[in-house]
Amino acid sequence: MTSQLNVIELGNPILRQRAEPVKNIKDESIQKLIDELMVTVIQADGVGIAAPQVARSHRLFIMASRPNPRYPKAPYMEPTAIINPKIIGHSSETAKDWEGCLSVPGIRGLVPRYQTIEVEYCDIPKGDARSDRNGKLQKLELTDFVARIFQHEFDHLEGKVFLDRVESTLDLITEAEYQKLMGIGD
Ligand code: ZN
């Protein structure tokens, strides 16, 4: 059975380390980690999770945007494993929007991010048997919310958290105030 992993929080030095590239995607421990991250992000109502957040310093994250109580307006996408990602281009425009993080519970911040990014990564085609989980190189353009998730998770691989990106401490609010602001629970 695939189990949920413990998410480490701000203050744990692993969150501040630069993660190491994944050398062998087929490695059993990497495959198991991907399965467990997918379960963990859904159960935690996240839209993404990076390996360093479960104390595994690999360049690997999951994007799993879907509407949930923490992000009611999130677009739906199939959970995708993003391995050894690169941001190879970006728009000049940035946009600010609210972000939260499973490793920074209780806080939301207004974070500026590039509106459009061009990315490259290896993924694992969905539905493939575990033994065929070979990395396939993907190159694509992402915009808006999905681009935001990618940049947030990519930062985790660089040892950064969203708090490092806010322009002012005035752009930080509590989760309870965020819920009020969004009109959630009315
Ligand atoms: Zn995060």
Short mmCIF file of C-alpha atoms and ligand atoms in Angstrom, two decimals:
data_model
loop_
_atom_site.label_atom_id
_atom_site.label_comp_id
_atom_site.label_asym_id
_atom_site.label_seq_id
_atom_site.Cartn_x
_atom_site.Cartn_y
_atom_site.Cartn_z
CA MET A 1 0.00 0.00 0.00
CA THR A 2 1.15 3.51 -0.75
CA SER A 3 1.45 5.53 2.41
CA GLN A 4 1.20 9.23 3.08
CA LEU A 5 4.51 10.87 3.95
CA ASN A 6 5.30 13.28 6.75
CA VAL A 7 5.71 16.84 5.42
CA ILE A 8 8.61 18.75 7.01
CA GLU A 9 8.16 22.41 7.93
CA LEU A 10 10.02 25.71 7.81
CA GLY A 11 13.04 25.48 10.09
CA ASN A 12 14.05 22.03 8.91
CA PRO A 13 17.41 22.59 7.16
CA ILE A 14 16.55 20.11 4.34
CA LEU A 15 14.08 22.72 2.98
CA ARG A 16 17.02 25.09 2.53
CA GLN A 17 19.29 22.69 0.62
CA ARG A 18 19.70 22.58 -3.14
CA ALA A 19 18.29 19.19 -4.20
CA GLU A 20 20.33 16.65 -6.22
CA PRO A 21 19.35 15.60 -9.78
CA VAL A 22 17.56 12.24 -10.12
CA LYS A 23 20.10 9.93 -11.78
CA ASN A 24 17.94 6.88 -12.39
CA ILE A 25 14.21 7.46 -12.74
CA LYS A 26 13.60 3.69 -12.80
CA ASP A 27 15.19 3.28 -9.39
CA GLU A 28 12.70 1.52 -7.11
CA SER A 29 13.08 4.09 -4.32
CA ILE A 30 12.38 6.98 -6.75
CA GLN A 31 9.30 5.19 -8.15
CA LYS A 32 8.00 4.58 -4.64
CA LEU A 33 8.67 8.20 -3.69
CA ILE A 34 6.64 9.42 -6.70
CA ASP A 35 3.68 7.21 -5.70
CA GLU A 36 3.87 8.39 -2.10
CA LEU A 37 4.16 12.08 -3.05
CA MET A 38 1.06 11.75 -5.26
CA VAL A 39 -0.93 10.29 -2.34
CA THR A 40 0.46 12.85 0.10
CA VAL A 41 -0.33 15.94 -2.01
CA ILE A 42 -3.95 14.88 -2.60
CA GLN A 43 -4.56 13.96 1.05
CA ALA A 44 -3.09 17.28 2.20
CA ASP A 45 -5.26 19.32 -0.23
CA GLY A 46 -2.14 20.63 -1.91
CA VAL A 47 -1.75 21.48 -5.60
CA GLY A 48 1.91 20.54 -5.65
CA ILE A 49 4.59 18.98 -3.50
CA ALA A 50 8.35 18.73 -3.91
CA ALA A 51 10.56 15.87 -2.73
CA PRO A 52 12.52 18.09 -0.29
CA GLN A 53 9.22 18.71 1.55
CA VAL A 54 9.26 15.07 2.62
CA ALA A 55 12.97 15.29 3.51
CA ARG A 56 14.16 13.69 0.26
CA SER A 57 16.58 16.03 -1.47
CA HIS A 58 15.88 15.02 -5.10
CA ARG A 59 15.04 17.31 -8.04
CA LEU A 60 11.53 15.98 -8.34
CA PHE A 61 8.06 17.37 -7.67
CA ILE A 62 4.39 16.64 -8.31
CA MET A 63 1.93 19.11 -9.83
CA ALA A 64 -1.61 18.10 -8.97
CA SER A 65 -3.86 21.11 -9.41
CA ARG A 66 -7.52 20.49 -8.63
CA PRO A 67 -10.18 22.46 -6.78
CA ASN A 68 -9.95 21.68 -3.06
CA PRO A 69 -10.71 23.42 0.25
CA ARG A 70 -7.28 25.12 0.25
CA TYR A 71 -7.49 26.22 -3.43
CA PRO A 72 -11.18 26.31 -4.43
CA LYS A 73 -10.49 27.96 -7.80
CA ALA A 74 -7.63 25.71 -8.89
CA PRO A 75 -7.94 24.26 -12.41
CA TYR A 76 -8.12 20.47 -12.75
CA MET A 77 -5.08 18.63 -14.05
CA GLU A 78 -3.87 15.05 -13.91
CA PRO A 79 -1.24 14.64 -11.18
CA THR A 80 2.09 14.82 -13.00
CA ALA A 81 5.58 13.88 -11.85
CA ILE A 82 8.14 16.51 -12.84
CA ILE A 83 11.70 15.18 -12.74
CA ASN A 84 14.93 17.18 -13.18
CA PRO A 85 13.05 20.30 -14.32
CA LYS A 86 14.50 23.38 -15.95
CA ILE A 87 12.95 26.79 -16.58
CA ILE A 88 14.38 27.66 -19.99
CA GLY A 89 12.43 30.85 -20.68
CA HIS A 90 9.89 33.23 -19.21
CA SER A 91 7.67 36.18 -20.02
CA SER A 92 8.70 39.67 -18.96
CA GLU A 93 5.34 40.12 -17.24
CA THR A 94 4.89 38.99 -13.68
CA ALA A 95 1.70 38.73 -11.67
CA LYS A 96 1.09 38.65 -7.93
CA ASP A 97 -1.27 36.12 -6.41
CA TRP A 98 -1.78 34.26 -3.14
CA GLU A 99 0.30 31.20 -2.34
CA GLY A 100 0.48 28.86 0.56
CA CYS A 101 2.76 25.93 1.28
CA LEU A 102 2.33 22.62 3.10
CA SER A 103 5.71 23.33 4.74
CA VAL A 104 4.62 26.81 5.91
CA PRO A 105 1.24 26.04 7.52
CA GLY A 106 -1.13 28.84 8.47
CA ILE A 107 0.42 31.57 6.27
CA ARG A 108 -0.48 32.91 2.84
CA GLY A 109 1.54 35.41 0.86
CA LEU A 110 1.15 37.51 -2.27
CA VAL A 111 3.96 36.26 -4.49
CA PRO A 112 5.10 37.75 -7.81
CA ARG A 113 5.73 35.07 -10.48
CA TYR A 114 6.31 35.04 -14.22
CA GLN A 115 3.00 34.76 -16.02
CA THR A 116 4.33 32.37 -18.67
CA ILE A 117 7.31 30.05 -18.47
CA GLU A 118 8.90 27.61 -20.85
CA VAL A 119 9.95 24.43 -19.11
CA GLU A 120 11.71 21.16 -19.73
CA TYR A 121 11.49 18.08 -17.53
CA CYS A 122 11.24 14.31 -17.55
CA ASP A 123 7.87 12.84 -16.74
CA ILE A 124 6.37 9.41 -16.33
CA PRO A 125 3.50 8.68 -18.72
CA LYS A 126 0.34 7.92 -16.78
CA GLY A 127 -0.94 4.37 -16.99
CA ASP A 128 2.45 2.87 -17.74
CA ALA A 129 3.37 -0.24 -15.86
CA ARG A 130 5.85 0.49 -13.15
CA SER A 131 8.63 -1.35 -15.01
CA ASP A 132 8.14 0.94 -18.02
CA ARG A 133 8.39 4.12 -16.06
CA ASN A 134 11.15 5.55 -18.13
CA GLY A 135 11.65 9.28 -18.11
CA LYS A 136 10.26 11.00 -21.21
CA LEU A 137 11.59 14.47 -21.96
CA GLN A 138 8.83 17.05 -22.11
CA LYS A 139 9.08 20.64 -23.24
CA LEU A 140 6.11 22.93 -22.80
CA GLU A 141 4.80 26.37 -22.04
CA LEU A 142 2.83 26.95 -18.86
CA THR A 143 0.76 30.00 -17.94
CA ASP A 144 -0.99 31.53 -14.94
CA PHE A 145 -1.88 29.19 -12.04
CA VAL A 146 -0.04 26.15 -13.38
CA ALA A 147 3.05 28.26 -14.14
CA ARG A 148 2.79 29.56 -10.57
CA ILE A 149 2.73 26.03 -9.12
CA PHE A 150 5.74 25.06 -11.24
CA GLN A 151 7.75 28.09 -10.07
CA HIS A 152 6.77 27.49 -6.43
CA GLU A 153 7.79 23.82 -6.54
CA PHE A 154 10.94 24.57 -8.55
CA ASP A 155 11.97 26.98 -5.79
CA HIS A 156 11.81 24.09 -3.29
CA LEU A 157 14.48 22.31 -5.34
CA GLU A 158 16.65 25.42 -4.98
CA GLY A 159 16.14 25.58 -1.21
CA LYS A 160 13.73 28.51 -1.43
CA VAL A 161 10.23 29.00 -0.03
CA PHE A 162 7.55 31.49 -1.12
CA LEU A 163 8.30 33.71 1.89
CA ASP A 164 11.63 34.57 0.21
CA ARG A 165 9.71 36.00 -2.76
CA VAL A 166 7.14 38.29 -1.12
CA GLU A 167 7.92 41.96 -1.66
CA SER A 168 6.72 43.11 1.75
CA THR A 169 5.76 41.52 5.03
CA LEU A 170 2.47 43.41 4.48
CA ASP A 171 1.79 40.81 1.78
CA LEU A 172 1.62 38.03 4.41
CA ILE A 173 -1.66 37.01 6.05
CA THR A 174 -2.92 34.12 8.13
CA GLU A 175 -4.83 31.19 6.65
CA ALA A 176 -7.98 32.27 8.58
CA GLU A 177 -7.83 35.79 7.08
CA TYR A 178 -7.20 34.29 3.64
CA GLN A 179 -10.33 32.15 3.97
CA LYS A 180 -12.33 35.28 4.87
CA LEU A 181 -10.84 37.21 1.97
CA MET A 182 -11.80 34.46 -0.47
CA GLY A 183 -15.28 34.19 1.02
CA ILE A 184 -14.69 30.53 1.89
CA GLY A 185 -16.92 29.06 4.53
CA ASP A 186 -19.58 31.81 4.30
ZN ZN B 1 5.67 24.80 -1.02
#
